[in-house]
mmCIF file with all atom_site columns, C-alpha atoms in Angstrom:
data_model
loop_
_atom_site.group_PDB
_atom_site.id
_atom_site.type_symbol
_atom_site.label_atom_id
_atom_site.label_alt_id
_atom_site.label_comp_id
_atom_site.label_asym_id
_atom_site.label_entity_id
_atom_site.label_seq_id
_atom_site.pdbx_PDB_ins_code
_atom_site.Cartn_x
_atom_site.Cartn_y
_atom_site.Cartn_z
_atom_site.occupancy
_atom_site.B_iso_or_equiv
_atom_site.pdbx_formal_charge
_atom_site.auth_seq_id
_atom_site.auth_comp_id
_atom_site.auth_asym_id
_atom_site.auth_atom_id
_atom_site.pdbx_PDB_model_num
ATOM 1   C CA . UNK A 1 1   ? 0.000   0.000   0.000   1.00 35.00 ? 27  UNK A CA 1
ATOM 2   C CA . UNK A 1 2   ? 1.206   3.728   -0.918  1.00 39.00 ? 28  UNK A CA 1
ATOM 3   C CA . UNK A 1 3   ? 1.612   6.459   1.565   1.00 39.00 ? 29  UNK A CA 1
ATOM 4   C CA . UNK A 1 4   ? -1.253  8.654   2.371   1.00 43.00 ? 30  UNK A CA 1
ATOM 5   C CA . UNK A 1 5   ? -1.711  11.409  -0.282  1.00 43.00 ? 31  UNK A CA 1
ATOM 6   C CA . UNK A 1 6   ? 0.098   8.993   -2.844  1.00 41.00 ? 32  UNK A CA 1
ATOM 7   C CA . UNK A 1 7   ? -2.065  6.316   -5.405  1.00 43.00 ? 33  UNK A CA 1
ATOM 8   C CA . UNK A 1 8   ? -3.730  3.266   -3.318  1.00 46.00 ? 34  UNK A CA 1
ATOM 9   C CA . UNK A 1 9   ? -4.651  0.039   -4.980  1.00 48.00 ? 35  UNK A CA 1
ATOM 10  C CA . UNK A 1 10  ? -7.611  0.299   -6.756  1.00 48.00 ? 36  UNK A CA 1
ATOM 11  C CA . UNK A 1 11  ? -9.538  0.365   -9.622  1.00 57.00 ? 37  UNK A CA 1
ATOM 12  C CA . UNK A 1 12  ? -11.760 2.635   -11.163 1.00 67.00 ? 38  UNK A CA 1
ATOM 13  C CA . UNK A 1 13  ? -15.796 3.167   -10.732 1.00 72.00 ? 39  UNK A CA 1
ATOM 14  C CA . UNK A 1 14  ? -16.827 3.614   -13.733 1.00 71.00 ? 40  UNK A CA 1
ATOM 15  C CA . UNK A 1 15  ? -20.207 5.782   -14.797 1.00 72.00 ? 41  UNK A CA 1
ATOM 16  C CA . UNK A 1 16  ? -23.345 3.921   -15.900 1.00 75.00 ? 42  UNK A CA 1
ATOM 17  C CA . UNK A 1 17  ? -25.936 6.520   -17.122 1.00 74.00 ? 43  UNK A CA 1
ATOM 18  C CA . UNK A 1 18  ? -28.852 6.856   -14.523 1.00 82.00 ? 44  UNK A CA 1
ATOM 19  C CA . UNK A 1 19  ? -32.639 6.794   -14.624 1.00 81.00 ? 45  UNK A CA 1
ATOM 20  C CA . UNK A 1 20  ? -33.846 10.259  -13.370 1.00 84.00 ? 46  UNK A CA 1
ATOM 21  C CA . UNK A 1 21  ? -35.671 7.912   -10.266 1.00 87.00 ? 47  UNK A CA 1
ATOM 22  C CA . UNK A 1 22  ? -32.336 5.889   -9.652  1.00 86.00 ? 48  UNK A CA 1
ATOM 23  C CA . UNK A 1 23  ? -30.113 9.499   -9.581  1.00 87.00 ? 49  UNK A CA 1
ATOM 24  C CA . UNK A 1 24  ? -33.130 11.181  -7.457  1.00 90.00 ? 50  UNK A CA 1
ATOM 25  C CA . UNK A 1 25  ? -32.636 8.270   -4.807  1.00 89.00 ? 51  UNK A CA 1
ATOM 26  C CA . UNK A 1 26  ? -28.900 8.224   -4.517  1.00 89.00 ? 52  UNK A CA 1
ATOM 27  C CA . UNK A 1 27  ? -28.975 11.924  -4.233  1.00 91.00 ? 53  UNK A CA 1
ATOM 28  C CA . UNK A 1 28  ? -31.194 11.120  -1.197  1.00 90.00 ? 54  UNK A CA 1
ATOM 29  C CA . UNK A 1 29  ? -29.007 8.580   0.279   1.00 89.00 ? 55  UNK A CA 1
ATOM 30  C CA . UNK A 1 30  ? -26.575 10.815  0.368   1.00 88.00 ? 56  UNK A CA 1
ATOM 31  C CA . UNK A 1 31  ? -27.568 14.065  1.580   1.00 86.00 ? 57  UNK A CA 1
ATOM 32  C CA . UNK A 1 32  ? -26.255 14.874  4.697   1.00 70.00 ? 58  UNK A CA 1
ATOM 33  C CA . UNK A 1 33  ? -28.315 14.154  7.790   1.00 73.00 ? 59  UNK A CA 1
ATOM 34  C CA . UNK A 1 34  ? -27.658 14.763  11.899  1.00 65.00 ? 60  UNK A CA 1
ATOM 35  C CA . UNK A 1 35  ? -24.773 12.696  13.013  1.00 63.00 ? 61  UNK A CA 1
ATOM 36  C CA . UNK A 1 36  ? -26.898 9.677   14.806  1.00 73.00 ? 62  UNK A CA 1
ATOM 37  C CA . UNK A 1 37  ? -25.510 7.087   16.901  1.00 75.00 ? 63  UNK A CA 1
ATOM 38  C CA . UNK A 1 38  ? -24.795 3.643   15.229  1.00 80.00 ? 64  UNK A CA 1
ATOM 39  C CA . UNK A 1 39  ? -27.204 1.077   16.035  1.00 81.00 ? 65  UNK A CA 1
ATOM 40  C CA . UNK A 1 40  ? -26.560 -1.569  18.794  1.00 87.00 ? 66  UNK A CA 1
ATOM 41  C CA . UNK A 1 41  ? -29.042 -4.104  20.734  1.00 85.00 ? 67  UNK A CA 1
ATOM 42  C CA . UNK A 1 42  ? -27.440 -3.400  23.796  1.00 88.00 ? 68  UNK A CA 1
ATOM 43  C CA . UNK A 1 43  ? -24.864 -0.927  25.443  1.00 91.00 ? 69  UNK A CA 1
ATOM 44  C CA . UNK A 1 44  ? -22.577 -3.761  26.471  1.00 92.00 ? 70  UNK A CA 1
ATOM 45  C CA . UNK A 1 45  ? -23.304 -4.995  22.415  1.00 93.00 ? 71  UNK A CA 1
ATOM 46  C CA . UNK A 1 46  ? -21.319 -1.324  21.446  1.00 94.00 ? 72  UNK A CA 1
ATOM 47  C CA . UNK A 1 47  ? -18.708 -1.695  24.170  1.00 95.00 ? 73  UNK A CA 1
ATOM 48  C CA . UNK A 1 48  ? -17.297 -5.179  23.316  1.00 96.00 ? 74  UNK A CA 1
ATOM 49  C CA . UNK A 1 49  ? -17.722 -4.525  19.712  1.00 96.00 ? 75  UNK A CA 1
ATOM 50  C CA . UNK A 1 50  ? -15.904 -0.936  19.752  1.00 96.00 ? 76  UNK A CA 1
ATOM 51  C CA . UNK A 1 51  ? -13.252 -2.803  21.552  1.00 96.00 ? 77  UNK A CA 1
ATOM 52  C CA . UNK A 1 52  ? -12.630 -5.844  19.451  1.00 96.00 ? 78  UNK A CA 1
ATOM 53  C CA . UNK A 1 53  ? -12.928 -4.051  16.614  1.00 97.00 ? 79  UNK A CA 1
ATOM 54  C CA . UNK A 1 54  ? -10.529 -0.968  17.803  1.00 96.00 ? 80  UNK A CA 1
ATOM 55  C CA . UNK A 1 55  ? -7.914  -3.196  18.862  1.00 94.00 ? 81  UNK A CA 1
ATOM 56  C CA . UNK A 1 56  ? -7.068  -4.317  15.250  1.00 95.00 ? 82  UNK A CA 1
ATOM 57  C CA . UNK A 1 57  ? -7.063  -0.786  13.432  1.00 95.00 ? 83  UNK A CA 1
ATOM 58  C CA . UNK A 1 58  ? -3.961  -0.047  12.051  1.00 93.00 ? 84  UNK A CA 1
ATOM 59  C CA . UNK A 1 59  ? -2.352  2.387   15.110  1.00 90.00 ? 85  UNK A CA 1
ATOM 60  C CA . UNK A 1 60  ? 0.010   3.972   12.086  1.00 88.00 ? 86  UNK A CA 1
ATOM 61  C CA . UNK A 1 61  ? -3.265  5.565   10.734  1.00 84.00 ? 87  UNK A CA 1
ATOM 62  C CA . UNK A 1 62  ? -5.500  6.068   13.604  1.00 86.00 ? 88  UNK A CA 1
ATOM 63  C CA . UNK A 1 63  ? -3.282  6.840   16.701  1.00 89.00 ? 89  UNK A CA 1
ATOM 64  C CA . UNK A 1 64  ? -5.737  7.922   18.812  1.00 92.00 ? 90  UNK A CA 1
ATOM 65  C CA . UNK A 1 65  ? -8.475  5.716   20.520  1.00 93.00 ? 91  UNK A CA 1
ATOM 66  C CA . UNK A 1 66  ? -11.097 8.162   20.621  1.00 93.00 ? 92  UNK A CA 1
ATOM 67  C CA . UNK A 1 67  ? -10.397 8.832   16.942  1.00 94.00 ? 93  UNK A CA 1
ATOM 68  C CA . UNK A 1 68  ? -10.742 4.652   16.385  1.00 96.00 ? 94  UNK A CA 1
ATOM 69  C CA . UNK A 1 69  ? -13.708 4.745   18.003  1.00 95.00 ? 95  UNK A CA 1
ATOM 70  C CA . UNK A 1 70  ? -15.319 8.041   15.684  1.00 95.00 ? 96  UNK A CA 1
ATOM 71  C CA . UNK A 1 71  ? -14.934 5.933   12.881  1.00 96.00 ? 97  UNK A CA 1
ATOM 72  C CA . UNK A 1 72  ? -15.829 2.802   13.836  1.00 97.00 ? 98  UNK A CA 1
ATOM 73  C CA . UNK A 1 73  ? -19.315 4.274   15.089  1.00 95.00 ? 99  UNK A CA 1
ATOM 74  C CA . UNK A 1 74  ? -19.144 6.122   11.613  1.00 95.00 ? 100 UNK A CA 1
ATOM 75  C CA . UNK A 1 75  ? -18.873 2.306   9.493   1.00 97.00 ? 101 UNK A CA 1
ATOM 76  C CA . UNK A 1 76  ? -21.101 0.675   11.559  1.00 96.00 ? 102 UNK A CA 1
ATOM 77  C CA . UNK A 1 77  ? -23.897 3.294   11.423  1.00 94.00 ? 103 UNK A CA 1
ATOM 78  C CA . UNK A 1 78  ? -23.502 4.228   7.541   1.00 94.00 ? 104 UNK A CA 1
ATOM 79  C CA . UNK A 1 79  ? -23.368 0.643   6.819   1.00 96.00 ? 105 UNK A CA 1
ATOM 80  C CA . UNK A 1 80  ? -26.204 -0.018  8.959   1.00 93.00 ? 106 UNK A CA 1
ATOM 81  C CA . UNK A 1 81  ? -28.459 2.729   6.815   1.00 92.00 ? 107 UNK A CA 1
ATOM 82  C CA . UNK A 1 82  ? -27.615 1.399   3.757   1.00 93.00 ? 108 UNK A CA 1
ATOM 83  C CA . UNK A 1 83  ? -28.706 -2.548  4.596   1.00 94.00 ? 109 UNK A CA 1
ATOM 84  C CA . UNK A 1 84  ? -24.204 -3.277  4.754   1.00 97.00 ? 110 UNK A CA 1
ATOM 85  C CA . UNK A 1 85  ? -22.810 -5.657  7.436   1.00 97.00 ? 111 UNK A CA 1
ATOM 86  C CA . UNK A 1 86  ? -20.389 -3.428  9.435   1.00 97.00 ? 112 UNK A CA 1
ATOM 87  C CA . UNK A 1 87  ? -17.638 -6.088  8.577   1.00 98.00 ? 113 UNK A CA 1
ATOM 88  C CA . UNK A 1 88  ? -18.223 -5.699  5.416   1.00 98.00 ? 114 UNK A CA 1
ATOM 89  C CA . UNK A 1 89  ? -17.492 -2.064  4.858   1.00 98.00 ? 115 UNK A CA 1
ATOM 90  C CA . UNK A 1 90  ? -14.003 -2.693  7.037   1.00 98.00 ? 116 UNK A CA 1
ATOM 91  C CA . UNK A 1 91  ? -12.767 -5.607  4.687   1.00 98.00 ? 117 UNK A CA 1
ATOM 92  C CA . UNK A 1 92  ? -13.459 -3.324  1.841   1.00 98.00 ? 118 UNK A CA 1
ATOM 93  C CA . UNK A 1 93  ? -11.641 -0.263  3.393   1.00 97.00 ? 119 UNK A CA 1
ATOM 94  C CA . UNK A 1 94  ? -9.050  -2.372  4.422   1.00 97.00 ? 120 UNK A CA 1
ATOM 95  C CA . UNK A 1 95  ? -7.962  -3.707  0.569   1.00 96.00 ? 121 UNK A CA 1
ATOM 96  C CA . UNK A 1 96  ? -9.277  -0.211  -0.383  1.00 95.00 ? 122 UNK A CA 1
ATOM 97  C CA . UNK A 1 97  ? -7.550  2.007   1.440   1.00 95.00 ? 123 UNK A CA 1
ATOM 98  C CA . UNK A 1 98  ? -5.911  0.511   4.250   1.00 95.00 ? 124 UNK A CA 1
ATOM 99  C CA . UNK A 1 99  ? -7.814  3.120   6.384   1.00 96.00 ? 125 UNK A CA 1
ATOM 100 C CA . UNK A 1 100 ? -6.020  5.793   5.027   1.00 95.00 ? 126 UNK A CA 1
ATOM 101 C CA . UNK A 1 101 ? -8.479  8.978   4.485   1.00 95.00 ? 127 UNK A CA 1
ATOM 102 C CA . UNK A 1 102 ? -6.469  10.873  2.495   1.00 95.00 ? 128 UNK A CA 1
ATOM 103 C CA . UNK A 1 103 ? -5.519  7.827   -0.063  1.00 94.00 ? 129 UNK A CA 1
ATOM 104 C CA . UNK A 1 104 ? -5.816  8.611   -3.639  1.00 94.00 ? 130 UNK A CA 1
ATOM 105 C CA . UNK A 1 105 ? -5.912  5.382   -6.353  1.00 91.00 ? 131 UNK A CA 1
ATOM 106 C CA . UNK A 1 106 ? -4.183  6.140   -9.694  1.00 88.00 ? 132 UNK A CA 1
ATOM 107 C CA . UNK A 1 107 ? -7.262  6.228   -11.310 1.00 89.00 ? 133 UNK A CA 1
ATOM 108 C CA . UNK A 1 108 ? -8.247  9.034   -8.844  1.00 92.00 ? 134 UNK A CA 1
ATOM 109 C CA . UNK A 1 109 ? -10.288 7.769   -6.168  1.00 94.00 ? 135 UNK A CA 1
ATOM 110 C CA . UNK A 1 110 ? -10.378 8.995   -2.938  1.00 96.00 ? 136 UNK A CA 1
ATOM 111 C CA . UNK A 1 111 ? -10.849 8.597   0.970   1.00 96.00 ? 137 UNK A CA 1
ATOM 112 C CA . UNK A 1 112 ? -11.036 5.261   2.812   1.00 97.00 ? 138 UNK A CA 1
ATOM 113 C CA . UNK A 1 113 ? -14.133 3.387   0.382   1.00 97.00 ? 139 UNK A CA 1
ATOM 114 C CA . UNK A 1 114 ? -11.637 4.956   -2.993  1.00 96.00 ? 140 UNK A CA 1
ATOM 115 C CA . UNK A 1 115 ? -14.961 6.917   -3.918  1.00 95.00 ? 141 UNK A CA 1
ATOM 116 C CA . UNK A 1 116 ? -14.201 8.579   -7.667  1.00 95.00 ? 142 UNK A CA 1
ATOM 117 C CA . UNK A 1 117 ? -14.762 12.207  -7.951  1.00 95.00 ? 143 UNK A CA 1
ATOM 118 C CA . UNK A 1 118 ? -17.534 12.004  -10.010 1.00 94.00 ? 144 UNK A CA 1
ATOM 119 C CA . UNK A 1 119 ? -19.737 11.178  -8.336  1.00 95.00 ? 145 UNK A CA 1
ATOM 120 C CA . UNK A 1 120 ? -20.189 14.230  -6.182  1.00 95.00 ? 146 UNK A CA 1
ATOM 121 C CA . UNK A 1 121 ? -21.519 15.892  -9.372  1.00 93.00 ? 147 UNK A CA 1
ATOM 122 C CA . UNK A 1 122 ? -23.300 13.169  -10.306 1.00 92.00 ? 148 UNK A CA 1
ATOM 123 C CA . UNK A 1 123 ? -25.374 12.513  -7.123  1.00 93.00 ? 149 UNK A CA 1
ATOM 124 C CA . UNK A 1 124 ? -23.812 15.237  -5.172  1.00 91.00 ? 150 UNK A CA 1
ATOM 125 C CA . UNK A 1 125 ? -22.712 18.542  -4.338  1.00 89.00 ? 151 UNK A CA 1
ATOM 126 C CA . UNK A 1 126 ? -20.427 19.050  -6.805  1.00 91.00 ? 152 UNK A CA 1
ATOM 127 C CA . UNK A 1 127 ? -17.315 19.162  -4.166  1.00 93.00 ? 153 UNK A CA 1
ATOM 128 C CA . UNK A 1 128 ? -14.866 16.121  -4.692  1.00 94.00 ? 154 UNK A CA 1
ATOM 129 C CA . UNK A 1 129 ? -12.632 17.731  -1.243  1.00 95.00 ? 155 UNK A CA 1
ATOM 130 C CA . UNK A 1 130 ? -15.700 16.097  0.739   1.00 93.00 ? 156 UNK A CA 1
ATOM 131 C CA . UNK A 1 131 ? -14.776 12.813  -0.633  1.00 96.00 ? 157 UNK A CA 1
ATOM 132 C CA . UNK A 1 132 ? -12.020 13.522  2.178   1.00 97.00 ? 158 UNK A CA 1
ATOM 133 C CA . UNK A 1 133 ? -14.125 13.927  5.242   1.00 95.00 ? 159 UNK A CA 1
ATOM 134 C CA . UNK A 1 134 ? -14.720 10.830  7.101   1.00 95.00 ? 160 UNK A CA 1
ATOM 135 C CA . UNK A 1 135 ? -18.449 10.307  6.972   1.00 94.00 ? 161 UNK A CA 1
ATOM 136 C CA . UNK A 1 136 ? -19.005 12.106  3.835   1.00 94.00 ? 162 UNK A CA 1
ATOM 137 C CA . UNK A 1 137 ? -16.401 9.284   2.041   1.00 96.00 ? 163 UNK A CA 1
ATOM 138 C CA . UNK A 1 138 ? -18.030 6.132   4.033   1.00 96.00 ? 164 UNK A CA 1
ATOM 139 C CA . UNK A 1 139 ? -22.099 7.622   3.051   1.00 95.00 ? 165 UNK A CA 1
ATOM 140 C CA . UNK A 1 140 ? -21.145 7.818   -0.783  1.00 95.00 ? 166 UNK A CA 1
ATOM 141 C CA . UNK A 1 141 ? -19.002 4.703   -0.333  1.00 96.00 ? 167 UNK A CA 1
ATOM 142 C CA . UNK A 1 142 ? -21.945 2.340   1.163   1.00 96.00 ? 168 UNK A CA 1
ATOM 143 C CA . UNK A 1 143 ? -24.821 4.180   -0.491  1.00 95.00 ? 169 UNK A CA 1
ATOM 144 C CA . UNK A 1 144 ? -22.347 3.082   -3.979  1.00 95.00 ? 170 UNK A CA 1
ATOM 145 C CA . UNK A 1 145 ? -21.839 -0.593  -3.298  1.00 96.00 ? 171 UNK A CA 1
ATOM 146 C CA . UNK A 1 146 ? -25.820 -0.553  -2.321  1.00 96.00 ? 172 UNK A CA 1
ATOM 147 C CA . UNK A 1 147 ? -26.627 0.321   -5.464  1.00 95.00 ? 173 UNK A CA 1
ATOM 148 C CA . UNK A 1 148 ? -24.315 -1.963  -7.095  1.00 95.00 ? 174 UNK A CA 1
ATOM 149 C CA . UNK A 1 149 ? -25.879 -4.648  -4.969  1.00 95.00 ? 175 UNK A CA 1
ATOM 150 C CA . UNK A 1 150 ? -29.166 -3.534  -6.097  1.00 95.00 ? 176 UNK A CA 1
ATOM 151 C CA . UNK A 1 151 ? -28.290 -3.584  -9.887  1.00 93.00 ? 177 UNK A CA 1
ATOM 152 C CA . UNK A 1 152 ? -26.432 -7.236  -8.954  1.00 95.00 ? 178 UNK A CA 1
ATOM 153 C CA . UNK A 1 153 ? -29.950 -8.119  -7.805  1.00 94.00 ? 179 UNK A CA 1
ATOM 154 C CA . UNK A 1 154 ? -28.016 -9.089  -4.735  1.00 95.00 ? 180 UNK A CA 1
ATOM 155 C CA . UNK A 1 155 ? -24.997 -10.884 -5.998  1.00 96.00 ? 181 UNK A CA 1
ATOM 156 C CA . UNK A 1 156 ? -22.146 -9.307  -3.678  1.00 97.00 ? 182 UNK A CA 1
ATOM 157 C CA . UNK A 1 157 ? -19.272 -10.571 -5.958  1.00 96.00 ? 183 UNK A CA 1
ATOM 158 C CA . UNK A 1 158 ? -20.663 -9.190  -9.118  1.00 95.00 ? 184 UNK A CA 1
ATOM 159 C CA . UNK A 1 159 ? -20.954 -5.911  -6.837  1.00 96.00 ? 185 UNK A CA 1
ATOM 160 C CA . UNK A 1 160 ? -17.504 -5.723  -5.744  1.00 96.00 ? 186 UNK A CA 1
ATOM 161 C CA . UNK A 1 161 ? -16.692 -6.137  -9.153  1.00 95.00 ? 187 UNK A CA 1
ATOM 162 C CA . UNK A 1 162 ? -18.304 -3.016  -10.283 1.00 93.00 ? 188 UNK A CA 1
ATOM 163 C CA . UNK A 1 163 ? -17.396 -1.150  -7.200  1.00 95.00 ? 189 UNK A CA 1
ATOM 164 C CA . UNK A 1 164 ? -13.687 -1.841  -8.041  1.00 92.00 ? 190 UNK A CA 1
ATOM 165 C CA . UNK A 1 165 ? -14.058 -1.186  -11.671 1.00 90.00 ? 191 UNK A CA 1
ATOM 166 C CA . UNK A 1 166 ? -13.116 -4.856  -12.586 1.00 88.00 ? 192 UNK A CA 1
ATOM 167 C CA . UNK A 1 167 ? -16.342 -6.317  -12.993 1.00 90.00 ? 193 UNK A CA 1
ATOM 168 C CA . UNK A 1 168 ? -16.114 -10.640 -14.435 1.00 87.00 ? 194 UNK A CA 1
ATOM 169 C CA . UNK A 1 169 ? -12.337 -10.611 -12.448 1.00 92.00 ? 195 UNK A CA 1
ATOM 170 C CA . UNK A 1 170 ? -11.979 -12.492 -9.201  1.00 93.00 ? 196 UNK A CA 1
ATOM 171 C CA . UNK A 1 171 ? -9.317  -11.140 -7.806  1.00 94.00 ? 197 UNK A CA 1
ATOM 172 C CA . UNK A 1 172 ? -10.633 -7.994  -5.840  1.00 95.00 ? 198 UNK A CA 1
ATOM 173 C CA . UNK A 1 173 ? -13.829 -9.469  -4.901  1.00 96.00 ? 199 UNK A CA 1
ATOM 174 C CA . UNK A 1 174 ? -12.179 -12.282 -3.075  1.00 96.00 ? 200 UNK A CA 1
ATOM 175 C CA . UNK A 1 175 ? -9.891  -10.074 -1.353  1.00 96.00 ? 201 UNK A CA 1
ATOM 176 C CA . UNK A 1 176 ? -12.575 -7.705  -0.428  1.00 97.00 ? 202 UNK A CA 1
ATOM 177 C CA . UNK A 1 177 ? -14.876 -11.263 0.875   1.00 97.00 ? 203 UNK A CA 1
ATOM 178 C CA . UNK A 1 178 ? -11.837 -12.848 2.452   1.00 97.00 ? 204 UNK A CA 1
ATOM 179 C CA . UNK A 1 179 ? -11.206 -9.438  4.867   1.00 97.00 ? 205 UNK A CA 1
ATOM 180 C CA . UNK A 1 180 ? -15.066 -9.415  5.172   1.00 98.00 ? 206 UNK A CA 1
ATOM 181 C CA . UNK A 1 181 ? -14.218 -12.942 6.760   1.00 97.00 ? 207 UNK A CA 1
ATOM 182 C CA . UNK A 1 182 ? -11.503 -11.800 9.273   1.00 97.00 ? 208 UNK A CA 1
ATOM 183 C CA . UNK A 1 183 ? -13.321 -8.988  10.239  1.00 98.00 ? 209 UNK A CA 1
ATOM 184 C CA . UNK A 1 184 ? -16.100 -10.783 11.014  1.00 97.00 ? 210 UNK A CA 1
ATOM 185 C CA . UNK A 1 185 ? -14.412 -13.453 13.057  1.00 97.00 ? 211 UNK A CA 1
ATOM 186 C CA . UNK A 1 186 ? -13.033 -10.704 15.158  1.00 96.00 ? 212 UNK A CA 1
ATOM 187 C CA . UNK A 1 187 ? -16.284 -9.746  16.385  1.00 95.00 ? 213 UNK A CA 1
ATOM 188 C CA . UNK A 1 188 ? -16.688 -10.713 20.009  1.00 93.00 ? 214 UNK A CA 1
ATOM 189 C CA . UNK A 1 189 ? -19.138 -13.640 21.198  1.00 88.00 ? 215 UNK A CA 1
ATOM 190 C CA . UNK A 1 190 ? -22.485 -12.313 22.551  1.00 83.00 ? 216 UNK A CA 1
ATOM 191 C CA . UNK A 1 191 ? -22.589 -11.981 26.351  1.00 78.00 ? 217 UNK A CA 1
ATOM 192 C CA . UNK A 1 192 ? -24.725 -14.438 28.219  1.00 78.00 ? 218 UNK A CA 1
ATOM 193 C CA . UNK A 1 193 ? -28.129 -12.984 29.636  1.00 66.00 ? 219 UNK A CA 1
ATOM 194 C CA . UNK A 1 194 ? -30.114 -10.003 29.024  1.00 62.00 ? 220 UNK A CA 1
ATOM 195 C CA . UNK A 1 195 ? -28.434 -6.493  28.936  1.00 55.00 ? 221 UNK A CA 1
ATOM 196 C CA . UNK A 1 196 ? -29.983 -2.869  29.138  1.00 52.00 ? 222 UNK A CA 1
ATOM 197 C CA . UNK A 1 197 ? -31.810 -2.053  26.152  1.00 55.00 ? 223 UNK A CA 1
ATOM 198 C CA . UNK A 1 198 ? -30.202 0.842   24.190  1.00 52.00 ? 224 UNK A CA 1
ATOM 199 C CA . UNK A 1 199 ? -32.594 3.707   22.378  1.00 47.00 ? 225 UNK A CA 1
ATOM 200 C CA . UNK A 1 200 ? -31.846 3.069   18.863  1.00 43.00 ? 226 UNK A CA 1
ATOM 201 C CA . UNK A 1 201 ? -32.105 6.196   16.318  1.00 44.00 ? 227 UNK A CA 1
ATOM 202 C CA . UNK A 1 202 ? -30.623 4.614   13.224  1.00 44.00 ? 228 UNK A CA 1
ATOM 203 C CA . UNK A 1 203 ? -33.036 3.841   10.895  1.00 46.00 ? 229 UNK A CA 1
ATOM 204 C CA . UNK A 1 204 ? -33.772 -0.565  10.894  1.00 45.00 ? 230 UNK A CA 1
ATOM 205 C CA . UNK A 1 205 ? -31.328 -2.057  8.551   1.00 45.00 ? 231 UNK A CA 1
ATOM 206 C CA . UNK A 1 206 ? -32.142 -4.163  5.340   1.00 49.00 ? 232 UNK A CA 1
ATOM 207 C CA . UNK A 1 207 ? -31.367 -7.739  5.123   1.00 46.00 ? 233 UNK A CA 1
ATOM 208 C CA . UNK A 1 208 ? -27.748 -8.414  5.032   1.00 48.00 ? 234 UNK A CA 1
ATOM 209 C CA . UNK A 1 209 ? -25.909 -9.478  1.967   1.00 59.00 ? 235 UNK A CA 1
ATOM 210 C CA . UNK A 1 210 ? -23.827 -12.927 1.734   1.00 53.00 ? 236 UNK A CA 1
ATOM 211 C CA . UNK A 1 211 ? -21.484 -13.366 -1.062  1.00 60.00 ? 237 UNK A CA 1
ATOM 212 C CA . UNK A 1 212 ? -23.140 -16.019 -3.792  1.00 58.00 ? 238 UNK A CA 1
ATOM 213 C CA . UNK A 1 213 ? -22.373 -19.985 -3.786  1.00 42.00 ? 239 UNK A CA 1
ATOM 214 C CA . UNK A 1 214 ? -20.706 -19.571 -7.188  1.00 45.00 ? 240 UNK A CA 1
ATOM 215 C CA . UNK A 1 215 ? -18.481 -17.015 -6.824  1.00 49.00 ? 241 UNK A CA 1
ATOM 216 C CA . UNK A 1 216 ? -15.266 -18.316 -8.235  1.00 50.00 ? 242 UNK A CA 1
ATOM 217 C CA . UNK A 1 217 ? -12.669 -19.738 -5.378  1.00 47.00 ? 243 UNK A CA 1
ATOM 218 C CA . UNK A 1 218 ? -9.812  -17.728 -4.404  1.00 46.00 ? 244 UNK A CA 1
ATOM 219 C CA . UNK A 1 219 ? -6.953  -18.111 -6.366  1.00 46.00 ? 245 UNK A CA 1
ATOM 220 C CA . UNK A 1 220 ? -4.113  -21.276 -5.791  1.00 43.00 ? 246 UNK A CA 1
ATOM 221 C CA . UNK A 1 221 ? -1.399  -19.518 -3.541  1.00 43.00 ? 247 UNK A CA 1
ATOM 222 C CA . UNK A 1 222 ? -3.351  -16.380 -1.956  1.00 37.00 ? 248 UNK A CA 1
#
């Protein structure tokens, strides 16, 4: 992986033409709302997951615990709005970005989820610099692969394929599913007994995608 502010490994989104309804929803999805608080069953839920999750961020890139714990709130409620598992979203920033939010692909994509400039005119404000701020990158970034998934009619590896520009390859989808996979496995075991319900203000989240049965295997050696 580059330095931040030098090209990260990635490939290009490329622009599909848009039905007025399709452009009208993104636009939606990703209009800035009031900073909510990510959505857990139970406080203790948050606490062990914040924890589990925090303790495997890469330090070099976020130093600072309370910063580790902004953005994992940030992944798990923006994932959480668009129907994402939270593990998810961290595989693909992790073979995205590496969690760097200033990374910038060759092909010119930006922030931790490698979001292309273009579409901040195309379903945005026009400013690509916002690709740069933390929640701003990860709302365009899930509120993308959503609509990928929802073009895929579901099909997560055919979705990763678009996201990454390399749509029919294998490669990047079975990195991005394999980190889904560790990620996931670092989530900590639910506690035993009933904890204090927590006031959730996210909105309820869809059904969560699973990679297909056919996706091809990853390849011999990786």
């Amino acid at each position: 992986m580059a330095l931040a502010g030098a090209p990260a490994i990635a490939g290009q989104q490329q622009y599909e033409p848009l039905t007025d309804a399709v452009r009208t929803a993104l636009a939606a999805a990703v209009r800035d709302d009031a900073p909510r608080e990510a959505r857990f069953d139970d406080v203790l839920e948050k606490v062990d997951w914040l924890a589990a999750m925090s303790s495997h961020l890469p330090r070099r890139w976020k130093p600072d615990h309370r910063q580790r714990v902004e953005f994992l709130e940030a992944v798990h409620y923006e994932a959480h709005r668009a129907g994402l598992d939270p593990h998810l979203v961290l595989g693909l920033i992790e073979v995205e970005s590496a969690f760097r939010r200033y990374a910038i692909s060759s092909a010119g994509a930006r922030g931790y989820m490698q979001v292309m400039p273009f579409w901040t005119d195309v379903i945005g404000d026009g400013e690509p610099a916002r690709l740069f701020d933390m929640r701003a990158n990860l709302r365009y970034g899930c509120t993308i692969l959503r609509h990928y998934l929802d073009i895929e009619r579901g099909n997560l590896f055919r979705a990763l394929g678009r996201y990454n520009g390399s749509l029919g390859r294998a490669e990047y989808p079975n990195l991005v599913l394999r980190a889904w996979k560790r990620w996931e496995a670092r989530a900590p075991a639910p506690r035993p007994g009933p904890a204090p319900a927590m006031t959730a203000s996210a909105p309820a989240p869809a059904p969560k995608i699973s990679p297909v049965a056919s996706a091809p295997a990853p390849a011999a050696g990786r």
